[in-house]
Coordinates of C-alpha atoms in Angstrom, one line a residue:
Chain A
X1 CA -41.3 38.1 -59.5
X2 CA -44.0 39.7 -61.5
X3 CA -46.6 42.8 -60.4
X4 CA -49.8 44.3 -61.8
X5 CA -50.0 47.8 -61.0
X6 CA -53.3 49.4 -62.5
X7 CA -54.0 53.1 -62.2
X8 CA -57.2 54.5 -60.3
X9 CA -59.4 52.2 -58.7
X10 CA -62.6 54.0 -60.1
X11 CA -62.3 55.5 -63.6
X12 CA -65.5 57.7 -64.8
X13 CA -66.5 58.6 -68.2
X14 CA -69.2 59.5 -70.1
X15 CA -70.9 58.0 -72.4
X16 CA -69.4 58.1 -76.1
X17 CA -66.4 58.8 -74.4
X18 CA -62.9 57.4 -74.8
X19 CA -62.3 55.2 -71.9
X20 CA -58.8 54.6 -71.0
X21 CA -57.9 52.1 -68.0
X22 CA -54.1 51.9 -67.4
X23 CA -52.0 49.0 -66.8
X24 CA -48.6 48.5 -65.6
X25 CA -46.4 45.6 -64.8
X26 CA -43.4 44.2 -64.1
X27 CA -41.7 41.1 -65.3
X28 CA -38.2 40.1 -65.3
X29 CA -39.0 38.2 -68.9
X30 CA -41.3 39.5 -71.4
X31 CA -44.1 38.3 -70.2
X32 CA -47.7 37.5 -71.8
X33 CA -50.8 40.0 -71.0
X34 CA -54.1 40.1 -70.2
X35 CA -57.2 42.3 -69.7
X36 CA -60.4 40.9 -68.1
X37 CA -63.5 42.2 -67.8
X38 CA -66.3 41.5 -64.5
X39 CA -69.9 42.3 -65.1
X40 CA -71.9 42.7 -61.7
X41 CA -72.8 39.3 -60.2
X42 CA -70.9 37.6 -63.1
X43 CA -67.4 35.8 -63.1
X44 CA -63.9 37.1 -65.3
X45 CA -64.4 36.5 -69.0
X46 CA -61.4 37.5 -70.9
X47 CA -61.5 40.8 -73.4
X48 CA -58.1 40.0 -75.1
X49 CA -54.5 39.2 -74.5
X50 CA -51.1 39.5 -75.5
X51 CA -48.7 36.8 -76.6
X52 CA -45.7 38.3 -77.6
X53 CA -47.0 39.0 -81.3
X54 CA -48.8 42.2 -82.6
X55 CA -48.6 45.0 -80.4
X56 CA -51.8 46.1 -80.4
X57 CA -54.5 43.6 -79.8
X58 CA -58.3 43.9 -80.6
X59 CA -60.8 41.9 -77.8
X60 CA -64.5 41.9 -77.6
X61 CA -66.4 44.4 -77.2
X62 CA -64.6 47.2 -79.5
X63 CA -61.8 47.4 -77.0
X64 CA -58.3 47.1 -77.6
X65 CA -55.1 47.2 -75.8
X66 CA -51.1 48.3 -76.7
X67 CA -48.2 46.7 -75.4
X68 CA -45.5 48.9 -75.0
X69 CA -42.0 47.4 -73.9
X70 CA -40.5 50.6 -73.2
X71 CA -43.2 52.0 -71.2
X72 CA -43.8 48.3 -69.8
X73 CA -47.4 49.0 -69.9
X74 CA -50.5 47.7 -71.4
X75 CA -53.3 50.3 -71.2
X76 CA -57.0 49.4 -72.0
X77 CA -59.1 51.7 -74.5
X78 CA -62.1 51.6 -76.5
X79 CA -63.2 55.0 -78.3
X80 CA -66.8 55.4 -77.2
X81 CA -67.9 54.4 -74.0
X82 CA -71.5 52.4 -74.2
X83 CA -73.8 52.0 -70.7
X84 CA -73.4 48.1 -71.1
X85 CA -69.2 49.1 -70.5
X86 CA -69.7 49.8 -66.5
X87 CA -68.1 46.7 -64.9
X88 CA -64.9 45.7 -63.1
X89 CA -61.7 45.3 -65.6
X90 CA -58.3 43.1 -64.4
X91 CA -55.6 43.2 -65.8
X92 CA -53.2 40.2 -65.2
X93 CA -49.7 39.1 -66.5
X94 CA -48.1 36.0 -66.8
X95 CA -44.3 34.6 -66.9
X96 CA -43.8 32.7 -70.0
X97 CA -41.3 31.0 -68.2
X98 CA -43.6 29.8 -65.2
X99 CA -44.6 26.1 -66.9
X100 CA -48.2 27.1 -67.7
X101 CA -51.1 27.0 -65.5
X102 CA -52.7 29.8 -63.5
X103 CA -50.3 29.8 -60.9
X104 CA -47.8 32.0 -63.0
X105 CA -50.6 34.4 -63.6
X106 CA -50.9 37.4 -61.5
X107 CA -53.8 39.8 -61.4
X108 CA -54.5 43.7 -60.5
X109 CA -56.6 45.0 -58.3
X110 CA -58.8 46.1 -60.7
X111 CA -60.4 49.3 -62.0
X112 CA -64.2 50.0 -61.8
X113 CA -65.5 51.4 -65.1
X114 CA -68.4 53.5 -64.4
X115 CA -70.3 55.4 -67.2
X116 CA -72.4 58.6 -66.6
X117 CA -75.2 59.0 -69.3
Chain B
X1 CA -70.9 31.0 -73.0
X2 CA -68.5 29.4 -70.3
X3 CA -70.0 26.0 -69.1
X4 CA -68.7 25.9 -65.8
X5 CA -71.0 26.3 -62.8
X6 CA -70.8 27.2 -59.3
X7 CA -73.0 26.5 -55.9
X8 CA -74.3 28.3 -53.8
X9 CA -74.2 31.9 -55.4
X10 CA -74.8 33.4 -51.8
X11 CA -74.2 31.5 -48.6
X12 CA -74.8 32.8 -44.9
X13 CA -73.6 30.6 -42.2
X14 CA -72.8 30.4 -38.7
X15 CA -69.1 30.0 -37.1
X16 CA -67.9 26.7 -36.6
X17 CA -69.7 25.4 -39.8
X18 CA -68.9 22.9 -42.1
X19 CA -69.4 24.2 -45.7
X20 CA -68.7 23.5 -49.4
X21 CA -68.7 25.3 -52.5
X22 CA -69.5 23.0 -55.4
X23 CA -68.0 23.9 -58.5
X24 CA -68.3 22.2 -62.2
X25 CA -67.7 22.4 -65.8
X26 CA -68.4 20.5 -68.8
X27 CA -65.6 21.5 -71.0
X28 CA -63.2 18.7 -70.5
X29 CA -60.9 20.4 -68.9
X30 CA -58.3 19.2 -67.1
X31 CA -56.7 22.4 -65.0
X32 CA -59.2 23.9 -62.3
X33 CA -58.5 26.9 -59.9
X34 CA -60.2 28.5 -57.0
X35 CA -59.5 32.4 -56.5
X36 CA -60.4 34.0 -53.5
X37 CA -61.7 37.6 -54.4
X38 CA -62.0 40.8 -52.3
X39 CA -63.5 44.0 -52.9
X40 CA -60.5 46.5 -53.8
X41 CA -58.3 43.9 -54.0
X42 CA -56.8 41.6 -56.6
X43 CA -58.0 37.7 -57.3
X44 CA -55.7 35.8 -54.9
X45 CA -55.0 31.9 -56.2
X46 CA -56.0 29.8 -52.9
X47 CA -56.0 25.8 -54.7
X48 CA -55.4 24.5 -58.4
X49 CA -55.6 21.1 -60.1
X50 CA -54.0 19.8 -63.1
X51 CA -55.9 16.9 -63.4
X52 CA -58.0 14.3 -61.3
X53 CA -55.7 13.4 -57.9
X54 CA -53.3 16.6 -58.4
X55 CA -53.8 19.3 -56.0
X56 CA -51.7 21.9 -55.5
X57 CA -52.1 25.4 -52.8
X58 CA -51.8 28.5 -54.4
X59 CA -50.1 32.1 -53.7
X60 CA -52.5 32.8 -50.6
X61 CA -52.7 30.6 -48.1
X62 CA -56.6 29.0 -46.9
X63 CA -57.0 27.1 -44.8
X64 CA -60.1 25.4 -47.0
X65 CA -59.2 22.3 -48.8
X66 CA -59.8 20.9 -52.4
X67 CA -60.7 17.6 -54.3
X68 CA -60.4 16.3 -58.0
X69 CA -61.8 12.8 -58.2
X70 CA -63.5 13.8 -61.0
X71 CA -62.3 15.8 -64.2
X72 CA -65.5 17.9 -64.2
X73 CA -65.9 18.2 -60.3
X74 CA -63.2 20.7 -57.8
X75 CA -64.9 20.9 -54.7
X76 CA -64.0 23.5 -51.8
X77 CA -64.9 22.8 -48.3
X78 CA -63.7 24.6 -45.2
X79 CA -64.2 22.4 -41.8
X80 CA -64.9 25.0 -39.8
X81 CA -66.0 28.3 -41.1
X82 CA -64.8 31.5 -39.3
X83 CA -66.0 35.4 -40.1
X84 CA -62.4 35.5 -41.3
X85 CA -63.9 33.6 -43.9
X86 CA -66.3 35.9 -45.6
X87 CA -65.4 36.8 -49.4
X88 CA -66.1 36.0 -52.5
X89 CA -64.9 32.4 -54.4
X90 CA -64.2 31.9 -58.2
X91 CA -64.0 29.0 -59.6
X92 CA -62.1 28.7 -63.0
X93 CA -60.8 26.2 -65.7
X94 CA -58.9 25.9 -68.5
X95 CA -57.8 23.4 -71.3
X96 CA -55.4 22.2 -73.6
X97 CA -52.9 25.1 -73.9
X98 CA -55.0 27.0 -71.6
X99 CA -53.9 28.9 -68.5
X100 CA -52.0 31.7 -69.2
X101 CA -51.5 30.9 -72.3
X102 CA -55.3 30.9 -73.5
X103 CA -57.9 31.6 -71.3
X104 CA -59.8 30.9 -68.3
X105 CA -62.7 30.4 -68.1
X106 CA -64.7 31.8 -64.7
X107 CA -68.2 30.9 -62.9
X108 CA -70.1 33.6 -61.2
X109 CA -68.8 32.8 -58.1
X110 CA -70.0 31.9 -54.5
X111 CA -70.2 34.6 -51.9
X112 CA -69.8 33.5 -48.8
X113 CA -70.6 35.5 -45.7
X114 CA -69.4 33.7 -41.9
X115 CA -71.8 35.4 -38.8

């Protein structure tokens, strides 16, 4: 069985800042990550993901992610927070192994990004 | 821009109502999932599709039910709503080597609130 576990439910910064929002999970196989991002009102639309080649991984937005096997983590970060940042952010990981299809895919609870100006 | 829609954004019913909460896309894709969504809490698979007449429940168990007699169409309807309910529905697709694998692609969702 996989888990998401991510770290603070609210996560404040200011803007310029370096945000940081922390992701943990566990997978009996190396498994395949993601981060999405919720604006108010919106739906999920993914930022990036990780599948098993580079280690670090740029998305959208000037954010960028690590996966690190030995800390199994993949922590969020972009160097300087921007107003237009302050949404919801999931992370979710998947079993390879699972045959495809959203039903291997299991999400976090999510971390709200807020940005003081 | 993700071309997959849903209706109604908001819905406020009464118990014991019959609802449903349309949800389409235009992408050609042939996997479709609903998520049930909570504040504070993590997107919970309810139904998925793999393709027209495929059906499947997912992690969380709902007592709503699903179609796919179209590619483009996923319909959720609940017989008889309850306050129980109340929470917020994404709809999502993917294609090709989608899924995990790629990406899905969300609407903005249908809050629904049972009095």
């Amino acid at each position: 069985a996989q888990s998401v576990t991510q770290l603070g439910s609210h996560v404040s910064v200011s803007e310029g800042a370096l945000v940081l929002l922390r992701c943990n999970y566990s997978s009996s196989v190396p498994p395949y990550l993601f981060w999405y991002v919720q604006y108010p009102n919106q739906g999920l639309q993914l930022l990036l993901k990780y599948t098993s080649a580079a280690t670090l991984v740029k998305g959208i937005n000037g954010f960028e992610a690590e996966f690190k096997k030995s800390e199994t983590s993949f922590h969020l970060t972009k160097p300087s927070a921007h107003m237009s940042d302050a949404a919801e952010y999931f992370c979710a990981v998947s079993d390879p192994g699972s045959g495809g299809g959203a039903d291997g895919l299991t999400f976090g609870k999510g971390t709200h990004l807020i940005i003081q100006p | 821009e993700a071309d997959i829609y849903q209706t109604p954004r908001y819905l406020v019913i009464g118990t014991g109502k019959k609802i449903t909460l349309e949800c389409s896309q235009t992408m050609g894709h042939d996997k479709m999932y609903w998520y049930q969504q909570d504040p504070g809490m993590e997107l919970h698979l309810i139904h998925y599709s793999y393709g027209v007449n495929s059906t499947e429940k997912g992690d969380l168990s709902s007592e709503s039910t699903v179609s796919r007699i179209r590619t483009e169409h996923f319909p959720l309807t609940l017989e008889s709503a309850r306050p129980s309910h109340t929470s917020q529905y994404l709809c999502a697709s993917s294609g090709g080597s989608g899924g995990p694998f790629g990406e899905l692609f969300f609407g903005e969702g249908s809050r629904l609130t049972v009095l």
